[in-house]
XYZ file of C-alpha atoms in Angstrom:
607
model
C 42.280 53.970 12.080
C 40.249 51.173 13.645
C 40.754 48.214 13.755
C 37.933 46.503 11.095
C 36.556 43.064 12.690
C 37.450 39.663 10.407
C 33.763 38.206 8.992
C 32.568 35.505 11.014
C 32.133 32.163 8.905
C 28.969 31.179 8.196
C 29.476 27.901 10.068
C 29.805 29.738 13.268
C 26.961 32.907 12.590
C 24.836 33.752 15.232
C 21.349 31.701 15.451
C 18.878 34.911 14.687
C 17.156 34.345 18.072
C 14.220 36.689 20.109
C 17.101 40.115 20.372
C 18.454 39.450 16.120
C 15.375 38.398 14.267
C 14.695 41.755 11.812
C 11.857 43.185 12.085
C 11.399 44.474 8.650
C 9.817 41.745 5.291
C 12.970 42.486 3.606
C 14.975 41.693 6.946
C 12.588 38.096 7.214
C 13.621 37.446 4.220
C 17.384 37.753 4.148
C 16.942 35.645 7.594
C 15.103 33.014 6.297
C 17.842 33.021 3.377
C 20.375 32.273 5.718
C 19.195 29.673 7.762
C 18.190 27.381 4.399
C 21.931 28.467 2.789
C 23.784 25.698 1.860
C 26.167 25.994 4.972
C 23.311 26.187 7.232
C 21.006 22.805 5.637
C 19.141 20.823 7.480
C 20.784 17.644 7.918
C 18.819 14.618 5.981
C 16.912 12.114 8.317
C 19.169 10.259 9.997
C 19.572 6.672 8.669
C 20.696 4.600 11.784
C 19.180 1.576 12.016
C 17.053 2.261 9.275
C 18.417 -1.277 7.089
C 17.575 -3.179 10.274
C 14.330 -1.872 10.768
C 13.680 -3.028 7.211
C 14.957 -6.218 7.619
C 12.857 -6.742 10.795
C 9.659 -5.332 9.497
C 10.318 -7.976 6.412
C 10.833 -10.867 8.738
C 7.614 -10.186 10.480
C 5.533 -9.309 7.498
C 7.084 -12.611 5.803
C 6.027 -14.782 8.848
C 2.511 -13.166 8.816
C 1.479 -13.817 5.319
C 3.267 -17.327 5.770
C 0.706 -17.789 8.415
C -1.603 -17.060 5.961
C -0.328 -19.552 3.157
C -0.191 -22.179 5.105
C -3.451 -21.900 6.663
C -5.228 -22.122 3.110
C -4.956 -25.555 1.528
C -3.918 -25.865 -2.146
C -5.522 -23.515 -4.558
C -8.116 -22.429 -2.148
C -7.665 -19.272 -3.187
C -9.545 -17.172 -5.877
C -8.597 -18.075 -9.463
C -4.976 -20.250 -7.847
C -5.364 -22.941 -10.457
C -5.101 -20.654 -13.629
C -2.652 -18.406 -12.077
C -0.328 -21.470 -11.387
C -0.301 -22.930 -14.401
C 0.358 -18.644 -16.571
C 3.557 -19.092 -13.388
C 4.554 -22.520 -14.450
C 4.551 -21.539 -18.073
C 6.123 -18.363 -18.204
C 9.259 -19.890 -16.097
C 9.471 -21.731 -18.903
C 9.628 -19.357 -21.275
C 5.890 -19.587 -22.873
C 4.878 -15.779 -22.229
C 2.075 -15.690 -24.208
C 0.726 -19.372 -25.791
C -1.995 -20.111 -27.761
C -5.084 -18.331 -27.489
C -8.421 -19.783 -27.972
C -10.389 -18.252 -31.276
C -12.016 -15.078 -30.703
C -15.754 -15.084 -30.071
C -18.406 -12.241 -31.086
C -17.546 -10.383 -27.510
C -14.117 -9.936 -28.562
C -10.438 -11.935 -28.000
C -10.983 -14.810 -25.523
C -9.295 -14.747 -22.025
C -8.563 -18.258 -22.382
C -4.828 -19.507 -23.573
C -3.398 -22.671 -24.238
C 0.065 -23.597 -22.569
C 2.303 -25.840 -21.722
C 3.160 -26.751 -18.463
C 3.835 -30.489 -16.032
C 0.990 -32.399 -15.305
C 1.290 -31.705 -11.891
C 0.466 -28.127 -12.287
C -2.116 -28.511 -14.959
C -4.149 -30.679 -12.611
C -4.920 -27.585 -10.410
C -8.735 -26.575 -11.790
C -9.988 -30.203 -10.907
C -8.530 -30.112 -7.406
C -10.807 -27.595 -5.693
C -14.293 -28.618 -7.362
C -15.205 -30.804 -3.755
C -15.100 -27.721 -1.628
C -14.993 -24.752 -3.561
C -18.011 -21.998 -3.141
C -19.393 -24.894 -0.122
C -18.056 -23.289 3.042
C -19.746 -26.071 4.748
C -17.124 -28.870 3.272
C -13.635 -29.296 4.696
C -10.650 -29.364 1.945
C -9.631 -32.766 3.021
C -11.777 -34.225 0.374
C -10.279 -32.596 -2.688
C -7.896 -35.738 -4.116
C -4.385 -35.471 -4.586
C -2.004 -34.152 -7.222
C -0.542 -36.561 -9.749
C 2.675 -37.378 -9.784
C 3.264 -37.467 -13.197
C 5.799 -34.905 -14.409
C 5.385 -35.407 -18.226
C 4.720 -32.106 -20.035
C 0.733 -31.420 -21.296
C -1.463 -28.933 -22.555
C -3.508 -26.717 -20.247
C -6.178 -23.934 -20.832
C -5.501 -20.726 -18.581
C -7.869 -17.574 -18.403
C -4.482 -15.821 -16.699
C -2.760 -16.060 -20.113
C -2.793 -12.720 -21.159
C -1.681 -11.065 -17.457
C 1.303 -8.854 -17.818
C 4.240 -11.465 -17.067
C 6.573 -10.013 -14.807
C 4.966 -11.659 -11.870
C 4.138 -15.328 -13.251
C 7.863 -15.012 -14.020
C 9.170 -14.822 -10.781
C 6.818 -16.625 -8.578
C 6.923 -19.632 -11.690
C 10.459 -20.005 -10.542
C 10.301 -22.656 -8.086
C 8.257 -24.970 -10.276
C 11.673 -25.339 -12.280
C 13.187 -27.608 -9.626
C 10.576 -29.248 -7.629
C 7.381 -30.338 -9.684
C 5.431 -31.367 -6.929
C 3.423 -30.031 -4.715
C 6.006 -29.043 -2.934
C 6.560 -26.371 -5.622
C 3.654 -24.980 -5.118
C 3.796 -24.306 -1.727
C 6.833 -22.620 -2.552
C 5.760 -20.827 -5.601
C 3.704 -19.275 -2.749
C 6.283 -18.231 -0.356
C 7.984 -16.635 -3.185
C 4.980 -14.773 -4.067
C 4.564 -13.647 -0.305
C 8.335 -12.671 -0.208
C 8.085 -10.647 -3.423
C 4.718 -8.700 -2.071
C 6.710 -8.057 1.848
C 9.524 -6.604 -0.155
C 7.036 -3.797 -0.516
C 5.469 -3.884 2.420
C 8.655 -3.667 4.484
C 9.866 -0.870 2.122
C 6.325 1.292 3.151
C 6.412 0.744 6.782
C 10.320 1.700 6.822
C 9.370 5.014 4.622
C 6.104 5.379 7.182
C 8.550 5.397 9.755
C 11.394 7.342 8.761
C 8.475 10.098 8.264
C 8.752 11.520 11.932
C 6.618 14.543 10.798
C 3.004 12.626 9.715
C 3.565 10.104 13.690
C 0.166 8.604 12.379
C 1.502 7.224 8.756
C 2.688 3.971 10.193
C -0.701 3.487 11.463
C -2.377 4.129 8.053
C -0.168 1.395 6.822
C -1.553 -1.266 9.189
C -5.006 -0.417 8.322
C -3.827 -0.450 4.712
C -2.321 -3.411 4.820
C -5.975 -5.328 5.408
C -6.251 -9.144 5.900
C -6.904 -9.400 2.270
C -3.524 -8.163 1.233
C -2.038 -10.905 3.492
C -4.044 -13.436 2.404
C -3.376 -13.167 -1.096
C 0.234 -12.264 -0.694
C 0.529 -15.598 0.564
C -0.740 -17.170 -2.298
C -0.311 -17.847 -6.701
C -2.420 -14.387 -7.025
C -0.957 -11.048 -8.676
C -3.884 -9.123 -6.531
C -1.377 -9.238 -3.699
C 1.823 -7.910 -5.790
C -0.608 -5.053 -6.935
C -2.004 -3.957 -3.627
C 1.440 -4.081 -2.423
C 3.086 -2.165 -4.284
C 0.854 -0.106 -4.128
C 0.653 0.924 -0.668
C 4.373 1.141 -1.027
C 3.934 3.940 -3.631
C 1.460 5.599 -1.269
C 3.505 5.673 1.610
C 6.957 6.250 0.125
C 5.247 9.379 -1.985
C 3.114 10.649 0.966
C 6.510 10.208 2.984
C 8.843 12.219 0.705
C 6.309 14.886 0.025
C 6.300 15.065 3.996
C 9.951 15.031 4.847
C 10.331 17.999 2.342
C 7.651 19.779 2.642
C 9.561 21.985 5.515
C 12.063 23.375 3.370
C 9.953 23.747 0.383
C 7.554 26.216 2.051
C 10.089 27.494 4.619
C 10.524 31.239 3.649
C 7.192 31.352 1.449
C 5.891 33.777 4.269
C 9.383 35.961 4.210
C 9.172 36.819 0.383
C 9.749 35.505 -2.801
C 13.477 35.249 -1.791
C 12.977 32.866 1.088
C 11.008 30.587 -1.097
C 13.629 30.696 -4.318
C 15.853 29.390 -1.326
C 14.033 26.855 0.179
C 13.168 25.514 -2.784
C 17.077 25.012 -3.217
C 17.672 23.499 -0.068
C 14.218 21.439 -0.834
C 16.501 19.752 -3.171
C 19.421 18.629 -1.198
C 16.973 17.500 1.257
C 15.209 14.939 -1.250
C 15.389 11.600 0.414
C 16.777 8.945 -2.181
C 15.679 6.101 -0.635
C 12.314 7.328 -0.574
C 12.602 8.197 -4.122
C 14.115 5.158 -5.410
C 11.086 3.405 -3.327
C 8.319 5.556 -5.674
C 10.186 4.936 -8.437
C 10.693 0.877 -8.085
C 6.852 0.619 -6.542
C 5.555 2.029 -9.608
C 7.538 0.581 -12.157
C 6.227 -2.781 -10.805
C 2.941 -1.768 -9.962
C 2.052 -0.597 -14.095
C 3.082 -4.499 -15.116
C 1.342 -6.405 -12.565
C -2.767 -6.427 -14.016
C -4.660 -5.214 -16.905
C -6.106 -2.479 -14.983
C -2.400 -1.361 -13.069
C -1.932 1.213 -15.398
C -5.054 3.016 -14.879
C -4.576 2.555 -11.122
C -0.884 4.065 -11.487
C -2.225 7.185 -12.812
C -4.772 7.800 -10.173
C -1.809 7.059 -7.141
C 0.699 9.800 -9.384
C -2.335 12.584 -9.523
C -3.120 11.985 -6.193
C 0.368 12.599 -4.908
C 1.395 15.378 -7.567
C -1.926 17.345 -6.120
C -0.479 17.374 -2.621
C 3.393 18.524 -3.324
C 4.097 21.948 -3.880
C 5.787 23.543 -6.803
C 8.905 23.633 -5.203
C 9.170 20.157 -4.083
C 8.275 18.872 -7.798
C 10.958 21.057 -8.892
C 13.496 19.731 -6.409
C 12.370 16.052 -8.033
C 13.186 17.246 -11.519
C 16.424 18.709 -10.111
C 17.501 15.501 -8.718
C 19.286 12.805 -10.980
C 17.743 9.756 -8.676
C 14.675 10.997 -9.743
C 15.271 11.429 -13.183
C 16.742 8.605 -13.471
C 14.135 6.464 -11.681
C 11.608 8.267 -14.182
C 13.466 7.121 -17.336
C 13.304 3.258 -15.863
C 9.231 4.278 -15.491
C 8.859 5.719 -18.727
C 10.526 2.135 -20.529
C 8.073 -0.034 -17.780
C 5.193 2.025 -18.791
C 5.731 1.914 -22.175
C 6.062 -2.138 -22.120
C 2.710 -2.173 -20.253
C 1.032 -0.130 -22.832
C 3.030 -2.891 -25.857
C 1.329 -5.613 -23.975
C -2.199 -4.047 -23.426
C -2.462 -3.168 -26.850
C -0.804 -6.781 -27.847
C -2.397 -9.059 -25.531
C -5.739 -7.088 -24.462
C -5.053 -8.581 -20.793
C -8.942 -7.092 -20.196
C -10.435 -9.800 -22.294
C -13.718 -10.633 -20.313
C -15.045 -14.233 -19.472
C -18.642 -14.628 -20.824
C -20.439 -15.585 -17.504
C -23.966 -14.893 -16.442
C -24.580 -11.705 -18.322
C -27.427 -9.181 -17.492
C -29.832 -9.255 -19.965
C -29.634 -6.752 -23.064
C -33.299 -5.313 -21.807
C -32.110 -4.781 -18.137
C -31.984 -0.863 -17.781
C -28.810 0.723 -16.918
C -30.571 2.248 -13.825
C -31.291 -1.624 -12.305
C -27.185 -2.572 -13.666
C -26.311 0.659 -11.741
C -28.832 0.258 -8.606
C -27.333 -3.178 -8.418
C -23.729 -2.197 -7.931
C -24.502 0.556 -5.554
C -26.202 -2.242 -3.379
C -23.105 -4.129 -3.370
C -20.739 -1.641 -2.429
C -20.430 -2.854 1.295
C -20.107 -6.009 -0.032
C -16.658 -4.982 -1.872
C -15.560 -3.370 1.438
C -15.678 -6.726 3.240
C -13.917 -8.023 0.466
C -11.113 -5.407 0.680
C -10.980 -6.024 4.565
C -10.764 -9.754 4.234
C -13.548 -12.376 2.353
C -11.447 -15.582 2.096
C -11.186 -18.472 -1.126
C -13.555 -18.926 -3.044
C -16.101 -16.299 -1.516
C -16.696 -18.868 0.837
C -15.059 -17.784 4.011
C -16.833 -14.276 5.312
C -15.673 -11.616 7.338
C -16.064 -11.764 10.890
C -18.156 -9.501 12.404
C -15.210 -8.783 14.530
C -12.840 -8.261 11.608
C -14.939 -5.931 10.471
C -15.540 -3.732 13.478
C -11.804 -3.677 13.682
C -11.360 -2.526 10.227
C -14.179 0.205 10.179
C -12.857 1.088 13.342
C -9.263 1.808 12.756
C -10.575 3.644 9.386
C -13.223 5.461 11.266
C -10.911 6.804 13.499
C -7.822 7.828 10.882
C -10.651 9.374 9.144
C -12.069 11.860 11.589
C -8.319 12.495 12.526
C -7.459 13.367 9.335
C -10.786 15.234 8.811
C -10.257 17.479 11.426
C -6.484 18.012 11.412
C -6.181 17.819 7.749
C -5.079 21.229 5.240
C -7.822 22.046 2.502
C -5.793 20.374 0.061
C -5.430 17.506 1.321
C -8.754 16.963 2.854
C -10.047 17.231 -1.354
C -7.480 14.452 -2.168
C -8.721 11.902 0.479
C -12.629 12.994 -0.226
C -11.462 12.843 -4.034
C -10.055 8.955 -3.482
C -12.506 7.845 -1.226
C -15.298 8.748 -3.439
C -13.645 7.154 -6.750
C -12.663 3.789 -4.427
C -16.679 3.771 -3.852
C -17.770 5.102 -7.514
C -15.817 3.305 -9.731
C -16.403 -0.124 -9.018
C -20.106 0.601 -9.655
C -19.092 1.986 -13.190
C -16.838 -0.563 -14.471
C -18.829 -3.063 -13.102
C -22.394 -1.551 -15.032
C -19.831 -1.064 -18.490
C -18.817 -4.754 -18.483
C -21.926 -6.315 -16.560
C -23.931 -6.975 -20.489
C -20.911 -9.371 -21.219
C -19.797 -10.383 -17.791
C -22.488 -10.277 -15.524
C -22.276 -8.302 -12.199
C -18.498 -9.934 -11.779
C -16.159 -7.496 -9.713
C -14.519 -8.011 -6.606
C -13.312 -5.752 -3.574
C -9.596 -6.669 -4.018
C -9.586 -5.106 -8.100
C -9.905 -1.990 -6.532
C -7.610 -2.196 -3.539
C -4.665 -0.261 -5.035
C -6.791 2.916 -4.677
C -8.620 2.019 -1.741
C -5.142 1.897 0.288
C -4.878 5.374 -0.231
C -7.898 6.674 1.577
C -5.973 5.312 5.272
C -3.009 6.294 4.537
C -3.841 9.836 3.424
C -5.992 10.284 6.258
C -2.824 9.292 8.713
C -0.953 11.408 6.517
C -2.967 14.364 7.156
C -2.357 14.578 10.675
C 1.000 16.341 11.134
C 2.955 16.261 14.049
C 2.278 17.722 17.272
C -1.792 17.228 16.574
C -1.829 14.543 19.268
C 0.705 14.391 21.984
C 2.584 11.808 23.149
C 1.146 10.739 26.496
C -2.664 10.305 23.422
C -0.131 8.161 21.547
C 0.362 6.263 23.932
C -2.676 5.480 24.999
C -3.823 5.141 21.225
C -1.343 2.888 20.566
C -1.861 0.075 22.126
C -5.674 0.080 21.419
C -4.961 0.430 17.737
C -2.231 -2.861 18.279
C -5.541 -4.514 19.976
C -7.751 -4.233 17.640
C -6.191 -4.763 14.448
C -4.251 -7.809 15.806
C -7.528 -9.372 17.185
C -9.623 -8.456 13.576
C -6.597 -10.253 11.550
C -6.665 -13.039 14.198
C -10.391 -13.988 14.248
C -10.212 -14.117 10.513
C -7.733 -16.509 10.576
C -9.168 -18.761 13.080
C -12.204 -18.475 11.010
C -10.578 -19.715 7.810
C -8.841 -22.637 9.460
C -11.605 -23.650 10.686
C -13.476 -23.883 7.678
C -10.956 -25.572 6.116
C -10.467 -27.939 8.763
C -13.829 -29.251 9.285
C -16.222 -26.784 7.749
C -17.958 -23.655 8.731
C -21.089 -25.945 9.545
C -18.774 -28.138 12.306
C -16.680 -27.952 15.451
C -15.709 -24.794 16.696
C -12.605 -26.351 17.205
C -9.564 -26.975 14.318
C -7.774 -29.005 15.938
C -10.429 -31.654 15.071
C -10.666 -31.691 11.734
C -9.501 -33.723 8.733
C -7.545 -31.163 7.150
C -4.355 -29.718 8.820
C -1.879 -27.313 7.382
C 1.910 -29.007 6.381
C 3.059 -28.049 9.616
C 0.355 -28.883 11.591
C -3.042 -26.924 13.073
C -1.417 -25.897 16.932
C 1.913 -25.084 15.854
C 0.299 -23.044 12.672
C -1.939 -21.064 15.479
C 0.583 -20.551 17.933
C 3.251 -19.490 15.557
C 0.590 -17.166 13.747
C -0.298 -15.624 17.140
C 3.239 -14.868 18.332
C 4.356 -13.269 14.840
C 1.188 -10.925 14.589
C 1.640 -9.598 18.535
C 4.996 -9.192 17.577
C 4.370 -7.091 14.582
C 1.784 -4.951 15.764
C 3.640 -4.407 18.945
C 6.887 -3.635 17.275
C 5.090 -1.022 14.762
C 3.521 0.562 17.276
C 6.198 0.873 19.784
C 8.488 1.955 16.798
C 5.701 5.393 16.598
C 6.033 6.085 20.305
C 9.615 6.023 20.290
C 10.054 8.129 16.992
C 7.621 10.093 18.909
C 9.431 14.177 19.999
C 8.325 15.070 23.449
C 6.237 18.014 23.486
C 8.100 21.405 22.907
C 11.344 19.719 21.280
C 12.387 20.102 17.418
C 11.983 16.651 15.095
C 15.503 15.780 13.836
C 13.760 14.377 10.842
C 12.163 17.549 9.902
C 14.080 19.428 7.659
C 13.743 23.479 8.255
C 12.068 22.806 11.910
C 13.697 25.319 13.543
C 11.933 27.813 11.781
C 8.759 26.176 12.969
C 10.056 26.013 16.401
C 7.904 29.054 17.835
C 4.632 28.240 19.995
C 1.344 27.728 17.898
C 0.006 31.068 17.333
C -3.233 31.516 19.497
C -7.054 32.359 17.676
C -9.690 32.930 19.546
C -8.525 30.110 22.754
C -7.615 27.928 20.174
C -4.405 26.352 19.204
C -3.770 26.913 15.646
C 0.170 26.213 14.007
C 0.654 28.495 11.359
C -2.377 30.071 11.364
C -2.739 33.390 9.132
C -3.428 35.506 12.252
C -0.706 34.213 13.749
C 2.092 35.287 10.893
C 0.710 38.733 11.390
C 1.209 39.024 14.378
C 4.994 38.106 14.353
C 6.574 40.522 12.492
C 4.773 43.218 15.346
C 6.062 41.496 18.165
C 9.848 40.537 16.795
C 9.979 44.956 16.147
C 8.880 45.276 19.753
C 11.883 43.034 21.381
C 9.243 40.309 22.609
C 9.249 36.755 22.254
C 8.535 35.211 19.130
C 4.780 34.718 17.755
């Protein structure tokens, strides 16, 4: 009788390689079942030095939007006085106060509080210089020093007050204007928090090489500036992009074993789908999950914002992978902690009505909706050099520099992601660039009656991130090779670093002594707390530092040509050579999957 040969563990099968792949759909199947079986799973993306590249991307983003705060005097920026004194108040414990009486528009915007002098003094500090780019901040007066508890009117009062809470903080110990200045490094902490968190998820996404650059476009001037400063717009955009990047990233490091053995049979897919599952990243899902729970209770509008970011990435994962993310408990029970958020947003917007409108310079009731509509289709490019970076008051405009920079960079990601892009998501990033460009125009023409023609770029920045970072997104790995990214690289570091830093110089200076004066800072009569040199330099040495660290960070991430990703789960099965149409290079093309079963019957090399 022979002797019958002992199985061979799983652990040590032999890999199915040109001489054992079947050559039958029923033999592709069983194969691709036993490559995703649990003893055979992809290992998860490896996490070395993944906490220190956090902490180092949060240092440098920290530094930057420092830079920024203490390059823009006292509530210089946009709406700072109200917001400080809805901060000061809600530390306090005053979430709400006492509204002003309703008018025939509707509930008034404007709440009474109570708050130190110090920080009720902020809406007459600004007046001198405010809206006249022309006039240098060293002629708004001082704060008082009187710490003796008044009443103040806010139009921030009814803003969600998760924010106010945390940045109000500080104003508990030093009533000064010290605390202010810290009130704002607190809020520019808070909003790097995210930021860190989506260029450490950009990163850790080795198969979309181009994400980390869609966050640096993303993460505009703008979103600096007002990080750095009392303003929720900054919390919101950041968070944001976080939720953008983190989602785009864990639909991308799972997308391999969701879709693995689609192409073997039903089978192979039931698998993968299983193995989908164990390879769910829970950082990256713990990052969506926290990014969104803050992002619905940071603005009136969040909410509405938070539901165009979830449909946006829903419409890109596959049926498998949202499966895997009801499978998994960190999901679930990062949902649950959404679902009680979401449902305090929705108490306080139907409580508070934080979209209570200020009655400014309304169009009149004759003006046709055609002119309202014509009007905010004119100013459309004016809201894009907002988003990019249109400092204080409206008074400090983008560079013409800055703006090449910006239009640049997005140019560029776009005609990448354009060309490289699937069909699916090519519609989401046509889909969210054409609502970042049409909605403005319609929620500016509903309101404009009451409100006049009164929105801004930055409302709408927590959609516009999206369109850069799905168009880096769409470009998957191996699209550009390394010695491209390389030479990319630095010119994207270039550019971006010299936009950010020519708006800068340009807001210092007008600051200092006034767009109208000097070309030089350094002269003027009003210097940041640690002084106009030392502010540059500092400024200067941070931002090379960050943009060369980012993009150095791609390049080495970067697999030579021909090897296998260790961060992409299921990339063995993808290992093959592109399959060849017509002279061109096409992965995964359909012609190319026929052709492989043919050629794996025949003995040859793989298709």
């Amino acid at each position: 009788m022979p002797a019958v040969r002992p199985a061979r563990p799983a652990e040590h099968a032999v890999p199915a390689g040109p001489a054992h792949r079947p050559s039958t759909a029923a033999g592709q199947a069983r194969h691709a079942v036993r490559r995703l079986s649990p003893a055979r799973a992809p290992a998860a993306p490896p996490r070395a030095g993944s906490r220190r590249t956090w902490w180092l991307a949060l240092g440098l983003l920290f530094l930057v939007a420092a830079g920024w705060s203490l390059s823009t005097p006292l509530f210089a920026s946009p709406d700072e006085p109200v917001q400080v004194i809805k901060a000061a108040a809600v530390a306090r414990g005053e979430l709400f106060g006492t509204p002003a009486p309703a008018t025939r528009l509707g509930p008034s915007p404007r709440v009474a509080v109570r708050v130190p002098a110090v920080f009720a003094a902020g809406p007459d500090i600004p007046g001198c210089f405010a809206f006249k780019p022309d006039v240098p901040a060293s002629c708004a007066k001082g704060l008082p020093t009187s710490t003796r508890t008044v009443t103040a009117d806010t139009t921030a009062g009814r803003y969600p007050p998760l924010y106010y809470f945390i940045v109000g903080l500080p104003s508990l110990v030093l009533r000064s204007a010290a605390g202010i200045w810290l009130m704002r490094l607190v809020s520019a902490l808070l909003s790097c928090l995210f930021l860190a968190s989506a260029l450490e998820s950009a990163l850790r996404c080795r198969r979309r090489p181009l994400l980390t650059w869609g966050v640096l476009v993303a993460a505009t001037p703008m979103v600096f500036s007002m990080a750095g400063t009392v303003q929720p717009n900054g919390l919101e955009a950041a968070t944001a992009l976080c939720l953008w990047t983190s989602g785009l990233a864990l639909v991308g490091t799972t997308e391999g074993t969701a879709s693995a053995g689609t192409t073997a049979g039903t089978t192979a897919g039931t698998t993968a789908g299983t193995a989908g599952t164990r390879a769910l990243d829970g950082r990256l899902v713990a990052r969506v999950g926290l990014s969104a729970s803050v992002l619905v209770q940071v603005r009136g509008l969040s909410p509405f914002w938070l539901a165009l970011v979830a449909l946006a990435l829903v419409s890109l994962a596959s049926r498998s992978q949202l499966a895997a993310l009801v499978a998994s408990r960190v999901a679930r029970a990062w949902a649950a902690v959404l679902a009680v958020c979401c449902a305090f947003a929705m108490w306080w917007f139907v409580r508070y009505d934080p979209l209570a409108l200020i009655q400014a310079h309304a169009v009149p009731a004759r003006a046709p909706l055609s002119a309202i509509v014509r009007t905010g289709i004119g100013e459309s490019f004016t809201w894009a050099k907002e988003m990019i970076g249109w400092l204080g008051w409206l008074d400090v405009p983008t560079p013409s520099l800055t703006l090449v920079a910006w239009l640049g960079a997005l140019a560029a990601l776009g005609v990448l992601g354009l060309q490289h892009g699937t069909r699916r998501v090519v519609a989401v990033l046509v889909a969210v660039l054409a609502l970042t460009v049409v909605l403005p125009v319609a929620l500016q023409s509903a309101d404009a009656r009451v409100a006049g023609y009164a929105w801004q770029g930055r409302y709408v920045l927590p959609l516009a991130v999206g369109v850069p970072l799905l168009a880096a997104w769409a470009v998957p790995e191996g699209a550009l090779s390394r010695p491209v990214l390389a030479r990319l690289g630095p010119a994207v570091a270039v550019l971006l670093g010299a936009g950010q830093l020519a708006l800068f110089l340009v807001g210092l200076r007008r600051y200092s002594v006034g767009l109208a004066g000097p070309l030089d800072p350094l002269r003027g009569s009003w210097h940041p707390p640690l002084g106009a040199a030392v502010t540059i330099v500092g400024f200067v040495v941070v931002l090379a530092a960050l943009y060369a660290w980012s993009i150095g960070s791609v390049l080495a991430r970067a697999a030579p040509q021909g090897s296998v990703s260790s961060g992409d789960p299921g990339a063995a099965l993808r290992s093959r050579p592109p399959a060849r149409v017509g002279g061109a290079r096409r992965p995964g093309s359909l012609v190319g999957r026929m052709r492989r079963p043919r050629r794996a019957a025949a003995g040859g090399p793989p298709g």
